[in-house]
């Protein structure tokens, strides 16, 4: 069994999740998520944008796991933001997922014109039990501070691009100080961590893979990674980090790899 983080709303979330971006709906996502469940993952990350919520719902059903044993995250896409639109978007996601509630509902990107209204809808969805926890993604300090001025409940999660070469130390420190769990998207730098020489040499020393070292380092930092793989052997490899404990020296060497190298859009990309 995986260990959990406890969110500020009291809900638990596994230390490690399974990402599903660019896994097509239908048999692709069904088989991948079923394999992830068999391996031991219990937390699945999707989004309306990924177009695979239907297959994920089918995998939850086919797994025969109790609903309370799985943790499903989805996100409201940018063009669905606003008060009414967010309520409708959540209802549509739940329908595709064949679920009565999601465990975590995230605002995918901050949109300046609508993010207060969107957040009010998120709070209503939380109050009505449609989203057990609510959070954001790709929010910077500025947006989180703005949210603070009007929100009844602060986000319990901020899902951001985070990997050894992009560590956003100020934002991570801000989130951790405000008890917002940082989830790392692209935790393996989309597969590139295996080519970083320092990570190669440290992982050889530790007799693990570069991906495993990277994921274990995040756990040591109190950050929750959601690696994606469609390859069964890599799904297993990424999960098998539970016995890997890192020395402070290794943690610091990994910390030193930050060079601000972003792979995805700037967080302010949609903030117009
Ligand atoms: P990841 O860093 O998880 O990398 C995925 C890539 O790495 C795939 O090409 C995969 O290949 C490869 N890979 C996986 N495991 C290994 C391994 N052990 N060794 C070598 N290569 C490996 O990138 P993602 O962009 O997918 O991010 C993870 C998740 O984060 C997404 O799937 C999605 O759920 C979420 N996300 C959220 C965003 C947001 O804005 N909130 C934005 C982007 C992603 P293969 O599949 O062929 O095995």
PDB file of N, CA and C and ligand atoms in Angstrom, residues 18-23 44-47 49-50 75 77 106-109 136-138 159-163 184-194 209-212 215 225-235 237-238 263 265, ligand 1:
ATOM      1  N   UNK A  18      -0.552   8.738 -11.020  1.00  0.00           N
ATOM      2  CA  UNK A  18      -0.303   8.246 -12.375  1.00  0.00           C
ATOM      3  C   UNK A  18      -0.897   9.248 -13.363  1.00  0.00           C
ATOM      4  N   UNK A  19      -0.043   9.831 -14.211  1.00  0.00           N
ATOM      5  CA  UNK A  19      -0.469  10.851 -15.167  1.00  0.00           C
ATOM      6  C   UNK A  19      -0.972  10.221 -16.455  1.00  0.00           C
ATOM      7  N   UNK A  20      -1.924  10.864 -17.097  1.00  0.00           N
ATOM      8  CA  UNK A  20      -2.519  10.256 -18.303  1.00  0.00           C
ATOM      9  C   UNK A  20      -2.572  11.191 -19.513  1.00  0.00           C
ATOM     10  N   UNK A  21      -1.801  12.276 -19.464  1.00  0.00           N
ATOM     11  CA  UNK A  21      -1.773  13.191 -20.617  1.00  0.00           C
ATOM     12  C   UNK A  21      -1.221  12.440 -21.840  1.00  0.00           C
ATOM     13  N   UNK A  22      -1.855  12.612 -22.965  1.00  0.00           N
ATOM     14  CA  UNK A  22      -1.458  11.974 -24.232  1.00  0.00           C
ATOM     15  C   UNK A  22      -1.639  10.454 -24.223  1.00  0.00           C
ATOM     16  N   UNK A  23      -2.537   9.961 -23.379  1.00  0.00           N
ATOM     17  CA  UNK A  23      -2.962   8.557 -23.501  1.00  0.00           C
ATOM     18  C   UNK A  23      -4.397   8.617 -24.024  1.00  0.00           C
ATOM     19  N   UNK A  44      -5.109   8.671  -9.940  1.00  0.00           N
ATOM     20  CA  UNK A  44      -5.044   8.851 -11.391  1.00  0.00           C
ATOM     21  C   UNK A  44      -5.323  10.317 -11.707  1.00  0.00           C
ATOM     22  N   UNK A  45      -4.441  10.912 -12.511  1.00  0.00           N
ATOM     23  CA  UNK A  45      -4.595  12.322 -12.881  1.00  0.00           C
ATOM     24  C   UNK A  45      -5.080  12.434 -14.324  1.00  0.00           C
ATOM     25  N   UNK A  46      -6.219  13.101 -14.507  1.00  0.00           N
ATOM     26  CA  UNK A  46      -6.689  13.377 -15.860  1.00  0.00           C
ATOM     27  C   UNK A  46      -7.157  14.830 -15.937  1.00  0.00           C
ATOM     28  N   UNK A  47      -7.772  15.187 -17.048  1.00  0.00           N
ATOM     29  CA  UNK A  47      -8.284  16.543 -17.262  1.00  0.00           C
ATOM     30  C   UNK A  47      -9.264  16.461 -18.420  1.00  0.00           C
ATOM     31  N   UNK A  49      -9.256  18.317 -20.849  1.00  0.00           N
ATOM     32  CA  UNK A  49      -8.419  18.515 -22.037  1.00  0.00           C
ATOM     33  C   UNK A  49      -7.882  17.199 -22.603  1.00  0.00           C
ATOM     34  N   UNK A  50      -7.600  16.216 -21.744  1.00  0.00           N
ATOM     35  CA  UNK A  50      -6.940  14.998 -22.224  1.00  0.00           C
ATOM     36  C   UNK A  50      -7.887  14.092 -23.019  1.00  0.00           C
ATOM     37  N   UNK A  75      -9.717  18.162 -14.142  1.00  0.00           N
ATOM     38  CA  UNK A  75      -9.486  19.620 -14.150  1.00  0.00           C
ATOM     39  C   UNK A  75     -10.480  20.316 -15.065  1.00  0.00           C
ATOM     40  N   UNK A  77     -11.146  22.896 -17.822  1.00  0.00           N
ATOM     41  CA  UNK A  77     -10.320  23.496 -18.891  1.00  0.00           C
ATOM     42  C   UNK A  77     -10.613  25.000 -19.016  1.00  0.00           C
ATOM     43  N   UNK A 106      -9.367  20.431 -10.125  1.00  0.00           N
ATOM     44  CA  UNK A 106      -8.383  21.513 -10.237  1.00  0.00           C
ATOM     45  C   UNK A 106      -8.788  22.515 -11.312  1.00  0.00           C
ATOM     46  N   UNK A 107      -8.441  23.773 -11.074  1.00  0.00           N
ATOM     47  CA  UNK A 107      -8.522  24.803 -12.119  1.00  0.00           C
ATOM     48  C   UNK A 107      -7.246  24.632 -12.954  1.00  0.00           C
ATOM     49  N   UNK A 108      -7.392  24.291 -14.242  1.00  0.00           N
ATOM     50  CA  UNK A 108      -6.225  23.849 -15.027  1.00  0.00           C
ATOM     51  C   UNK A 108      -5.158  24.940 -15.187  1.00  0.00           C
ATOM     52  N   UNK A 109      -5.598  26.157 -15.547  1.00  0.00           N
ATOM     53  CA  UNK A 109      -4.672  27.301 -15.681  1.00  0.00           C
ATOM     54  C   UNK A 109      -5.390  28.528 -15.140  1.00  0.00           C
ATOM     55  N   UNK A 136      -5.749  24.048  -7.522  1.00  0.00           N
ATOM     56  CA  UNK A 136      -5.430  24.783  -8.745  1.00  0.00           C
ATOM     57  C   UNK A 136      -4.224  24.146  -9.425  1.00  0.00           C
ATOM     58  N   UNK A 137      -3.947  24.631 -10.609  1.00  0.00           N
ATOM     59  CA  UNK A 137      -2.784  24.150 -11.355  1.00  0.00           C
ATOM     60  C   UNK A 137      -2.174  25.339 -12.089  1.00  0.00           C
ATOM     61  N   UNK A 138      -0.877  25.372 -12.111  1.00  0.00           N
ATOM     62  CA  UNK A 138      -0.138  26.428 -12.828  1.00  0.00           C
ATOM     63  C   UNK A 138      -0.383  27.822 -12.254  1.00  0.00           C
ATOM     64  N   UNK A 159      -0.830  22.168  -8.757  1.00  0.00           N
ATOM     65  CA  UNK A 159      -0.113  21.244  -9.655  1.00  0.00           C
ATOM     66  C   UNK A 159       0.691  22.080 -10.647  1.00  0.00           C
ATOM     67  N   UNK A 160       2.010  21.957 -10.589  1.00  0.00           N
ATOM     68  CA  UNK A 160       2.876  22.811 -11.425  1.00  0.00           C
ATOM     69  C   UNK A 160       3.924  21.962 -12.157  1.00  0.00           C
ATOM     70  N   UNK A 161       4.475  22.538 -13.199  1.00  0.00           N
ATOM     71  CA  UNK A 161       5.606  21.868 -13.842  1.00  0.00           C
ATOM     72  C   UNK A 161       6.765  21.886 -12.854  1.00  0.00           C
ATOM     73  N   UNK A 162       7.293  20.711 -12.554  1.00  0.00           N
ATOM     74  CA  UNK A 162       8.386  20.620 -11.579  1.00  0.00           C
ATOM     75  C   UNK A 162       9.216  19.382 -11.904  1.00  0.00           C
ATOM     76  N   UNK A 163      10.506  19.579 -12.081  1.00  0.00           N
ATOM     77  CA  UNK A 163      11.438  18.474 -12.318  1.00  0.00           C
ATOM     78  C   UNK A 163      12.821  18.983 -11.935  1.00  0.00           C
ATOM     79  N   UNK A 184       3.764  17.621  -8.883  1.00  0.00           N
ATOM     80  CA  UNK A 184       4.710  17.873  -9.972  1.00  0.00           C
ATOM     81  C   UNK A 184       4.203  17.285 -11.266  1.00  0.00           C
ATOM     82  N   UNK A 185       3.886  18.170 -12.246  1.00  0.00           N
ATOM     83  CA  UNK A 185       3.622  17.615 -13.588  1.00  0.00           C
ATOM     84  C   UNK A 185       4.923  17.640 -14.392  1.00  0.00           C
ATOM     85  N   UNK A 186       4.999  16.739 -15.383  1.00  0.00           N
ATOM     86  CA  UNK A 186       6.266  16.480 -16.100  1.00  0.00           C
ATOM     87  C   UNK A 186       7.397  16.187 -15.112  1.00  0.00           C
ATOM     88  N   UNK A 187       7.153  15.343 -14.090  1.00  0.00           N
ATOM     89  CA  UNK A 187       8.184  15.100 -13.078  1.00  0.00           C
ATOM     90  C   UNK A 187       9.442  14.462 -13.666  1.00  0.00           C
ATOM     91  N   UNK A 188       9.271  13.734 -14.773  1.00  0.00           N
ATOM     92  CA  UNK A 188      10.438  13.089 -15.402  1.00  0.00           C
ATOM     93  C   UNK A 188      10.967  13.943 -16.555  1.00  0.00           C
ATOM     94  N   UNK A 189      10.558  15.215 -16.562  1.00  0.00           N
ATOM     95  CA  UNK A 189      10.929  16.114 -17.661  1.00  0.00           C
ATOM     96  C   UNK A 189      10.623  15.435 -18.994  1.00  0.00           C
ATOM     97  N   UNK A 190       9.440  14.823 -19.037  1.00  0.00           N
ATOM     98  CA  UNK A 190       8.946  14.118 -20.228  1.00  0.00           C
ATOM     99  C   UNK A 190       9.944  13.062 -20.723  1.00  0.00           C
ATOM    100  N   UNK A 191      10.586  12.405 -19.785  1.00  0.00           N
ATOM    101  CA  UNK A 191      11.517  11.318 -20.106  1.00  0.00           C
ATOM    102  C   UNK A 191      12.961  11.765 -20.183  1.00  0.00           C
ATOM    103  N   UNK A 192      13.206  13.071 -20.116  1.00  0.00           N
ATOM    104  CA  UNK A 192      14.579  13.568 -20.313  1.00  0.00           C
ATOM    105  C   UNK A 192      15.484  13.377 -19.103  1.00  0.00           C
ATOM    106  N   UNK A 193      14.920  13.105 -17.911  1.00  0.00           N
ATOM    107  CA  UNK A 193      15.807  12.969 -16.736  1.00  0.00           C
ATOM    108  C   UNK A 193      16.828  11.852 -16.929  1.00  0.00           C
ATOM    109  N   UNK A 194      16.458  10.851 -17.744  1.00  0.00           N
ATOM    110  CA  UNK A 194      17.406   9.738 -17.929  1.00  0.00           C
ATOM    111  C   UNK A 194      18.668  10.158 -18.697  1.00  0.00           C
ATOM    112  N   UNK A 209      17.011   3.500 -11.155  1.00  0.00           N
ATOM    113  CA  UNK A 209      16.984   4.171 -12.456  1.00  0.00           C
ATOM    114  C   UNK A 209      16.923   5.688 -12.253  1.00  0.00           C
ATOM    115  N   UNK A 210      17.281   6.472 -13.264  1.00  0.00           N
ATOM    116  CA  UNK A 210      17.165   7.934 -13.153  1.00  0.00           C
ATOM    117  C   UNK A 210      15.745   8.369 -12.787  1.00  0.00           C
ATOM    118  N   UNK A 211      14.740   7.694 -13.354  1.00  0.00           N
ATOM    119  CA  UNK A 211      13.350   8.061 -13.038  1.00  0.00           C
ATOM    120  C   UNK A 211      13.068   7.786 -11.557  1.00  0.00           C
ATOM    121  N   UNK A 212      13.527   6.641 -11.067  1.00  0.00           N
ATOM    122  CA  UNK A 212      13.270   6.309  -9.659  1.00  0.00           C
ATOM    123  C   UNK A 212      13.955   7.294  -8.722  1.00  0.00           C
ATOM    124  N   UNK A 215      11.913  10.544  -8.723  1.00  0.00           N
ATOM    125  CA  UNK A 215      10.630  10.458  -8.001  1.00  0.00           C
ATOM    126  C   UNK A 215      10.870  10.353  -6.491  1.00  0.00           C
ATOM    127  N   UNK A 225       4.730  13.580  -7.153  1.00  0.00           N
ATOM    128  CA  UNK A 225       4.843  13.464  -8.611  1.00  0.00           C
ATOM    129  C   UNK A 225       3.705  12.631  -9.211  1.00  0.00           C
ATOM    130  N   UNK A 226       3.376  12.938 -10.463  1.00  0.00           N
ATOM    131  CA  UNK A 226       2.342  12.166 -11.179  1.00  0.00           C
ATOM    132  C   UNK A 226       2.916  11.719 -12.535  1.00  0.00           C
ATOM    133  N   UNK A 227       3.950  10.844 -12.513  1.00  0.00           N
ATOM    134  CA  UNK A 227       4.588  10.434 -13.770  1.00  0.00           C
ATOM    135  C   UNK A 227       3.604   9.706 -14.690  1.00  0.00           C
ATOM    136  N   UNK A 228       3.788   9.935 -15.983  1.00  0.00           N
ATOM    137  CA  UNK A 228       2.972   9.238 -16.986  1.00  0.00           C
ATOM    138  C   UNK A 228       3.850   8.237 -17.730  1.00  0.00           C
ATOM    139  N   UNK A 229       3.321   7.050 -17.953  1.00  0.00           N
ATOM    140  CA  UNK A 229       3.950   6.136 -18.896  1.00  0.00           C
ATOM    141  C   UNK A 229       2.881   5.237 -19.477  1.00  0.00           C
ATOM    142  N   UNK A 230       3.072   4.912 -20.750  1.00  0.00           N
ATOM    143  CA  UNK A 230       2.182   3.950 -21.397  1.00  0.00           C
ATOM    144  C   UNK A 230       2.839   2.578 -21.430  1.00  0.00           C
ATOM    145  N   UNK A 231       4.096   2.512 -20.948  1.00  0.00           N
ATOM    146  CA  UNK A 231       4.880   1.283 -21.067  1.00  0.00           C
ATOM    147  C   UNK A 231       4.781   0.497 -19.760  1.00  0.00           C
ATOM    148  N   UNK A 232       4.201  -0.720 -19.806  1.00  0.00           N
ATOM    149  CA  UNK A 232       3.983  -1.441 -18.541  1.00  0.00           C
ATOM    150  C   UNK A 232       5.244  -1.528 -17.663  1.00  0.00           C
ATOM    151  N   UNK A 233       6.407  -1.828 -18.246  1.00  0.00           N
ATOM    152  CA  UNK A 233       7.619  -1.972 -17.416  1.00  0.00           C
ATOM    153  C   UNK A 233       7.985  -0.648 -16.741  1.00  0.00           C
ATOM    154  N   UNK A 234       7.727   0.475 -17.416  1.00  0.00           N
ATOM    155  CA  UNK A 234       8.054   1.785 -16.804  1.00  0.00           C
ATOM    156  C   UNK A 234       7.016   2.174 -15.751  1.00  0.00           C
ATOM    157  N   UNK A 235       5.764   1.770 -15.984  1.00  0.00           N
ATOM    158  CA  UNK A 235       4.723   2.025 -14.969  1.00  0.00           C
ATOM    159  C   UNK A 235       5.172   1.343 -13.668  1.00  0.00           C
ATOM    160  N   UNK A 237       8.308   0.370 -12.912  1.00  0.00           N
ATOM    161  CA  UNK A 237       9.579   0.979 -12.454  1.00  0.00           C
ATOM    162  C   UNK A 237       9.303   2.258 -11.653  1.00  0.00           C
ATOM    163  N   UNK A 238       8.408   3.082 -12.149  1.00  0.00           N
ATOM    164  CA  UNK A 238       8.142   4.369 -11.486  1.00  0.00           C
ATOM    165  C   UNK A 238       7.461   4.176 -10.128  1.00  0.00           C
ATOM    166  N   UNK A 263       9.635  23.267 -19.801  1.00  0.00           N
ATOM    167  CA  UNK A 263       9.263  22.514 -21.003  1.00  0.00           C
ATOM    168  C   UNK A 263       7.881  22.917 -21.519  1.00  0.00           C
ATOM    169  N   UNK A 265       4.246  25.650 -21.183  1.00  0.00           N
ATOM    170  CA  UNK A 265       4.018  27.102 -21.249  1.00  0.00           C
ATOM    171  C   UNK A 265       4.382  27.801 -19.942  1.00  0.00           C
TER     172      UNK A 265
HETATM  173  P1  LIG B   1       6.388  12.999 -17.535  1.00  0.00           P
HETATM  174  O1  LIG B   1       7.522  13.759 -16.957  1.00  0.00           O
HETATM  175  O2  LIG B   1       5.554  12.162 -16.655  1.00  0.00           O
HETATM  176  O3  LIG B   1       7.014  12.128 -18.693  1.00  0.00           O
HETATM  177  C1  LIG B   1       6.292  11.260 -19.515  1.00  0.00           C
HETATM  178  C2  LIG B   1       7.264  10.711 -20.560  1.00  0.00           C
HETATM  179  O4  LIG B   1       8.339  10.034 -19.904  1.00  0.00           O
HETATM  180  C3  LIG B   1       6.632   9.739 -21.503  1.00  0.00           C
HETATM  181  O5  LIG B   1       7.193   9.974 -22.777  1.00  0.00           O
HETATM  182  C4  LIG B   1       7.072   8.382 -20.968  1.00  0.00           C
HETATM  183  O6  LIG B   1       7.208   7.465 -22.022  1.00  0.00           O
HETATM  184  C5  LIG B   1       8.428   8.705 -20.376  1.00  0.00           C
HETATM  185  N1  LIG B   1       8.750   7.855 -19.198  1.00  0.00           N
HETATM  186  C6  LIG B   1       7.903   7.487 -18.215  1.00  0.00           C
HETATM  187  N2  LIG B   1       8.548   6.728 -17.298  1.00  0.00           N
HETATM  188  C7  LIG B   1       9.823   6.609 -17.733  1.00  0.00           C
HETATM  189  C8  LIG B   1      10.961   5.934 -17.227  1.00  0.00           C
HETATM  190  N3  LIG B   1      10.899   5.236 -16.085  1.00  0.00           N
HETATM  191  N4  LIG B   1      12.120   6.036 -17.919  1.00  0.00           N
HETATM  192  C9  LIG B   1      12.187   6.751 -19.068  1.00  0.00           C
HETATM  193  N5  LIG B   1      11.136   7.415 -19.591  1.00  0.00           N
HETATM  194  C10 LIG B   1       9.956   7.341 -18.939  1.00  0.00           C
HETATM  195  O7  LIG B   1       5.499  14.064 -18.369  1.00  0.00           O
HETATM  196  P2  LIG B   1       3.964  14.417 -18.517  1.00  0.00           P
HETATM  197  O8  LIG B   1       3.929  15.636 -19.343  1.00  0.00           O
HETATM  198  O9  LIG B   1       3.170  13.275 -18.991  1.00  0.00           O
HETATM  199  O10 LIG B   1       3.491  14.811 -17.032  1.00  0.00           O
HETATM  200  C11 LIG B   1       2.938  13.867 -16.114  1.00  0.00           C
HETATM  201  C12 LIG B   1       1.459  14.112 -15.925  1.00  0.00           C
HETATM  202  O11 LIG B   1       1.218  15.412 -15.409  1.00  0.00           O
HETATM  203  C13 LIG B   1       0.630  14.095 -17.215  1.00  0.00           C
HETATM  204  O12 LIG B   1       0.475  12.835 -17.764  1.00  0.00           O
HETATM  205  C14 LIG B   1      -0.619  14.781 -16.756  1.00  0.00           C
HETATM  206  O13 LIG B   1      -1.439  13.894 -16.021  1.00  0.00           O
HETATM  207  C15 LIG B   1      -0.050  15.884 -15.863  1.00  0.00           C
HETATM  208  N6  LIG B   1       0.156  17.168 -16.576  1.00  0.00           N
HETATM  209  C16 LIG B   1      -0.470  18.297 -16.071  1.00  0.00           C
HETATM  210  C17 LIG B   1      -0.319  19.517 -16.675  1.00  0.00           C
HETATM  211  C18 LIG B   1      -1.011  20.696 -16.117  1.00  0.00           C
HETATM  212  O14 LIG B   1      -1.021  21.766 -16.768  1.00  0.00           O
HETATM  213  N7  LIG B   1      -1.610  20.605 -14.955  1.00  0.00           N
HETATM  214  C19 LIG B   1       0.494  19.689 -17.885  1.00  0.00           C
HETATM  215  C20 LIG B   1       1.132  18.474 -18.334  1.00  0.00           C
HETATM  216  C21 LIG B   1       0.962  17.278 -17.669  1.00  0.00           C
HETATM  217  P3  LIG B   1       6.186   6.219 -22.294  1.00  0.00           P
HETATM  218  O15 LIG B   1       4.793   6.699 -22.012  1.00  0.00           O
HETATM  219  O16 LIG B   1       6.412   5.945 -23.736  1.00  0.00           O
HETATM  220  O17 LIG B   1       6.615   5.104 -21.395  1.00  0.00           O
END
